[in-house]
Amino acid sequence: MFYRHGVEPGKLPSLSSYLERLPRGLDSYPDVVVKASVYRDSLASLSLDDCLGVLPDELRELVTHPLPVTAWVPEVRSLSILIAVRDRHFPQTEAGVDAYEEWVFERNYRLLRRPLYRALFMLLSPERLISGVERRWSAFRRGTSLRVVERSEGRADLAITHPENLFDHTVRRGMCGAFRAASVAAGARDVTAEVVDVAERETRVRVCWR
């Protein structure tokens, strides 16, 4: 049976909805790229081996033959893998999205506690982390940008500029988990991160800590 974008909605509902909103499905925004380490680290935690048969060919190739961690991959395809992980391992409810965000937080925090990163983050404070967040974002991504639009003691508002519909609800919540993990690794306490505004080409996230 033929399915638009090669995804059966009943098998991977979030991924199917995500690709439907993009102008060219998995081929959308080829110049918007991210380091392959992002999707590879996710698959090392929760695999998609049990659903290879329902993945589009392009994603199946990335899963079965992972690119080098330093290679660039279209972000639509990297995000599609993360959304497929959400579909296969978490309930299709808001509680499932909560659990997905917590998984992203825990995975990123474990990564940042490895010796390679731990020494670096020991030298950071939350304030210094925020000061360098734009540079760190651009080291892993091209075609999107992040800037600090407002900051005060214990709070920073971040604006991410991106092509239309590049991020869905799952992706935005995952980013909140990643921002929380980096803040905690830098010594922040009682960290929260929430999406405070969503526009066609911009997403705003507020990170608070003490």
Short mmCIF file of C-alpha atoms in Angstrom, two decimals:
data_model
loop_
_atom_site.label_atom_id
_atom_site.label_comp_id
_atom_site.label_asym_id
_atom_site.label_seq_id
_atom_site.Cartn_x
_atom_site.Cartn_y
_atom_site.Cartn_z
CA MET A 1 0.00 0.00 0.00
CA PHE A 2 1.25 3.50 -0.84
CA TYR A 3 1.60 6.01 1.96
CA ARG A 4 2.40 9.66 1.44
CA HIS A 5 6.03 10.32 2.43
CA GLY A 6 6.46 6.56 2.97
CA VAL A 7 5.06 6.62 6.51
CA GLU A 8 2.01 4.67 7.66
CA PRO A 9 0.08 6.99 10.02
CA GLY A 10 -1.09 4.12 12.20
CA LYS A 11 2.49 2.99 12.83
CA LEU A 12 4.27 6.32 13.27
CA PRO A 13 1.53 8.92 13.78
CA SER A 14 3.66 11.84 14.99
CA LEU A 15 6.18 11.35 12.20
CA SER A 16 3.42 11.13 9.59
CA SER A 17 1.86 14.39 10.83
CA TYR A 18 5.26 16.11 10.93
CA LEU A 19 6.13 15.22 7.35
CA GLU A 20 2.67 16.25 6.11
CA ARG A 21 3.27 19.79 7.31
CA LEU A 22 6.58 20.16 5.48
CA PRO A 23 6.71 21.44 1.89
CA ARG A 24 8.63 18.44 0.52
CA GLY A 25 8.51 15.87 3.30
CA LEU A 26 11.91 14.39 4.07
CA ASP A 27 13.47 16.42 1.25
CA SER A 28 12.49 19.73 2.83
CA TYR A 29 15.15 22.31 3.72
CA PRO A 30 18.24 20.34 2.58
CA ASP A 31 20.52 23.25 3.49
CA VAL A 32 19.36 23.21 7.12
CA VAL A 33 21.72 20.69 8.68
CA VAL A 34 22.83 19.33 12.04
CA LYS A 35 25.71 17.16 13.21
CA ALA A 36 24.96 13.44 12.94
CA SER A 37 26.01 12.99 16.57
CA VAL A 38 22.57 14.34 17.58
CA TYR A 39 20.57 11.48 16.11
CA ARG A 40 23.26 8.85 16.73
CA ASP A 41 23.31 9.57 20.47
CA SER A 42 19.53 9.21 20.58
CA LEU A 43 19.60 5.82 18.86
CA ALA A 44 22.27 4.61 21.26
CA SER A 45 19.73 5.12 24.04
CA LEU A 46 16.50 3.98 22.35
CA SER A 47 16.80 2.09 19.08
CA LEU A 48 14.46 1.85 16.11
CA ASP A 49 15.55 -1.66 15.19
CA ASP A 50 12.06 -3.06 15.75
CA CYS A 51 10.44 -0.69 13.25
CA LEU A 52 12.94 -0.59 10.38
CA GLY A 53 10.29 -2.02 8.08
CA VAL A 54 7.96 0.95 8.53
CA LEU A 55 10.60 3.68 8.20
CA PRO A 56 11.01 5.55 4.91
CA ASP A 57 14.04 4.39 2.95
CA GLU A 58 15.98 7.59 3.68
CA LEU A 59 15.60 7.18 7.44
CA ARG A 60 16.24 3.45 7.38
CA GLU A 61 19.57 4.11 5.68
CA LEU A 62 20.58 6.62 8.38
CA VAL A 63 19.61 4.17 11.12
CA THR A 64 21.28 1.06 9.68
CA HIS A 65 24.34 2.87 8.31
CA PRO A 66 24.91 5.80 10.69
CA LEU A 67 26.90 8.74 9.39
CA PRO A 68 30.12 9.73 11.20
CA VAL A 69 29.33 11.82 14.27
CA THR A 70 30.95 14.90 12.72
CA ALA A 71 29.07 14.62 9.41
CA TRP A 72 26.27 17.01 8.52
CA VAL A 73 22.79 15.57 7.98
CA PRO A 74 19.62 17.41 6.92
CA GLU A 75 17.92 18.45 10.14
CA VAL A 76 14.50 17.35 8.86
CA ARG A 77 15.81 13.79 8.68
CA SER A 78 17.57 13.95 12.04
CA LEU A 79 14.43 15.33 13.68
CA SER A 80 12.33 12.69 11.92
CA ILE A 81 14.40 9.99 13.61
CA LEU A 82 13.82 11.63 17.00
CA ILE A 83 10.09 11.87 16.34
CA ALA A 84 10.05 8.20 15.32
CA VAL A 85 11.73 7.37 18.64
CA ARG A 86 8.93 9.23 20.41
CA ASP A 87 6.32 7.28 18.40
CA ARG A 88 7.85 3.88 19.17
CA HIS A 89 8.77 4.31 22.82
CA PHE A 90 6.33 6.82 24.35
CA PRO A 91 2.52 7.01 24.57
CA GLN A 92 0.62 9.21 22.13
CA THR A 93 -0.55 11.48 24.93
CA GLU A 94 0.66 14.68 26.58
CA ALA A 95 2.02 12.49 29.38
CA GLY A 96 3.99 10.69 26.68
CA VAL A 97 5.49 13.99 25.53
CA ASP A 98 6.36 14.77 29.17
CA ALA A 99 8.16 11.42 29.37
CA TYR A 100 9.94 12.10 26.09
CA GLU A 101 11.22 15.45 27.37
CA GLU A 102 12.46 13.79 30.54
CA TRP A 103 14.27 11.15 28.46
CA VAL A 104 15.97 13.92 26.45
CA PHE A 105 16.95 15.65 29.70
CA GLU A 106 18.43 12.51 31.25
CA ARG A 107 20.25 11.50 28.06
CA ASN A 108 21.80 14.93 27.60
CA TYR A 109 22.72 15.24 31.26
CA ARG A 110 24.50 11.86 31.20
CA LEU A 111 26.36 12.98 28.08
CA LEU A 112 27.49 16.21 29.73
CA ARG A 113 28.70 14.32 32.81
CA ARG A 114 31.19 12.31 30.77
CA PRO A 115 34.84 13.21 31.40
CA LEU A 116 35.16 15.02 28.07
CA TYR A 117 32.46 17.52 29.00
CA ARG A 118 32.46 17.42 32.79
CA ALA A 119 35.69 19.39 33.19
CA LEU A 120 34.38 22.06 30.82
CA PHE A 121 31.04 22.43 32.59
CA MET A 122 32.71 22.57 36.00
CA LEU A 123 34.17 25.91 34.86
CA LEU A 124 30.80 27.27 33.74
CA SER A 125 28.05 29.04 35.61
CA PRO A 126 24.50 29.24 34.25
CA GLU A 127 25.16 32.86 33.31
CA ARG A 128 28.31 31.99 31.35
CA LEU A 129 26.48 29.12 29.69
CA ILE A 130 23.78 31.50 28.45
CA SER A 131 26.42 33.96 27.25
CA GLY A 132 27.90 31.32 24.96
CA VAL A 133 24.73 29.53 23.92
CA GLU A 134 24.55 31.15 20.47
CA ARG A 135 28.06 29.99 19.60
CA ARG A 136 27.44 26.47 20.89
CA TRP A 137 24.22 26.22 18.89
CA SER A 138 25.97 27.22 15.65
CA ALA A 139 28.73 24.66 16.24
CA PHE A 140 26.19 21.87 15.76
CA ARG A 141 23.68 23.45 13.37
CA ARG A 142 23.51 25.43 10.14
CA GLY A 143 20.42 27.06 8.70
CA THR A 144 18.88 27.85 12.09
CA SER A 145 20.00 30.35 14.68
CA LEU A 146 19.58 30.95 18.38
CA ARG A 147 19.88 34.25 20.18
CA VAL A 148 19.29 35.51 23.69
CA VAL A 149 16.51 38.10 23.45
CA GLU A 150 16.11 38.90 27.14
CA ARG A 151 17.94 37.96 30.30
CA SER A 152 17.79 38.78 33.98
CA GLU A 153 18.98 37.14 37.16
CA GLY A 154 17.94 33.50 37.01
CA ARG A 155 16.14 33.80 33.67
CA ALA A 156 16.88 33.85 29.95
CA ASP A 157 14.53 34.05 26.97
CA LEU A 158 15.92 32.32 23.88
CA ALA A 159 14.64 32.81 20.32
CA ILE A 160 15.30 30.10 17.74
CA THR A 161 14.85 31.14 14.11
CA HIS A 162 14.04 28.30 11.72
CA PRO A 163 12.21 27.45 8.48
CA GLU A 164 8.45 27.06 8.62
CA ASN A 165 7.25 23.91 10.43
CA LEU A 166 10.77 22.59 11.02
CA PHE A 167 9.88 22.01 14.68
CA ASP A 168 6.79 20.24 15.97
CA HIS A 169 5.49 19.86 19.52
CA THR A 170 7.70 16.83 20.21
CA VAL A 171 10.82 18.61 18.96
CA ARG A 172 10.13 21.76 20.94
CA ARG A 173 9.62 19.81 24.15
CA GLY A 174 12.81 17.88 23.49
CA MET A 175 14.71 21.15 23.16
CA CYS A 176 13.36 22.19 26.56
CA GLY A 177 14.80 19.00 28.02
CA ALA A 178 18.17 19.68 26.39
CA PHE A 179 18.29 23.26 27.70
CA ARG A 180 17.46 22.02 31.20
CA ALA A 181 20.22 19.42 31.06
CA ALA A 182 22.87 21.93 30.01
CA SER A 183 21.79 24.35 32.75
CA VAL A 184 21.91 21.68 35.46
CA ALA A 185 25.33 20.52 34.22
CA ALA A 186 26.51 24.13 34.58
CA GLY A 187 25.45 24.20 38.23
CA ALA A 188 21.93 25.63 38.02
CA ARG A 189 19.25 24.42 40.44
CA ASP A 190 15.48 24.17 40.17
CA VAL A 191 15.71 24.58 36.40
CA THR A 192 12.62 24.95 34.25
CA ALA A 193 12.38 25.42 30.50
CA GLU A 194 9.17 26.10 28.65
CA VAL A 195 8.07 27.19 25.21
CA VAL A 196 6.52 30.63 25.61
CA ASP A 197 5.80 31.53 21.99
CA VAL A 198 5.54 29.69 18.67
CA ALA A 199 5.49 31.47 15.31
CA GLU A 200 5.93 30.13 11.79
CA ARG A 201 9.65 30.84 11.76
CA GLU A 202 10.55 31.42 15.39
CA THR A 203 10.25 29.50 18.65
CA ARG A 204 10.88 31.16 22.02
CA VAL A 205 11.95 29.23 25.09
CA ARG A 206 12.25 30.62 28.62
CA VAL A 207 14.83 29.02 30.91
CA CYS A 208 14.66 29.80 34.64
CA TRP A 209 16.98 28.68 37.45
CA ARG A 210 18.48 29.61 40.76
#
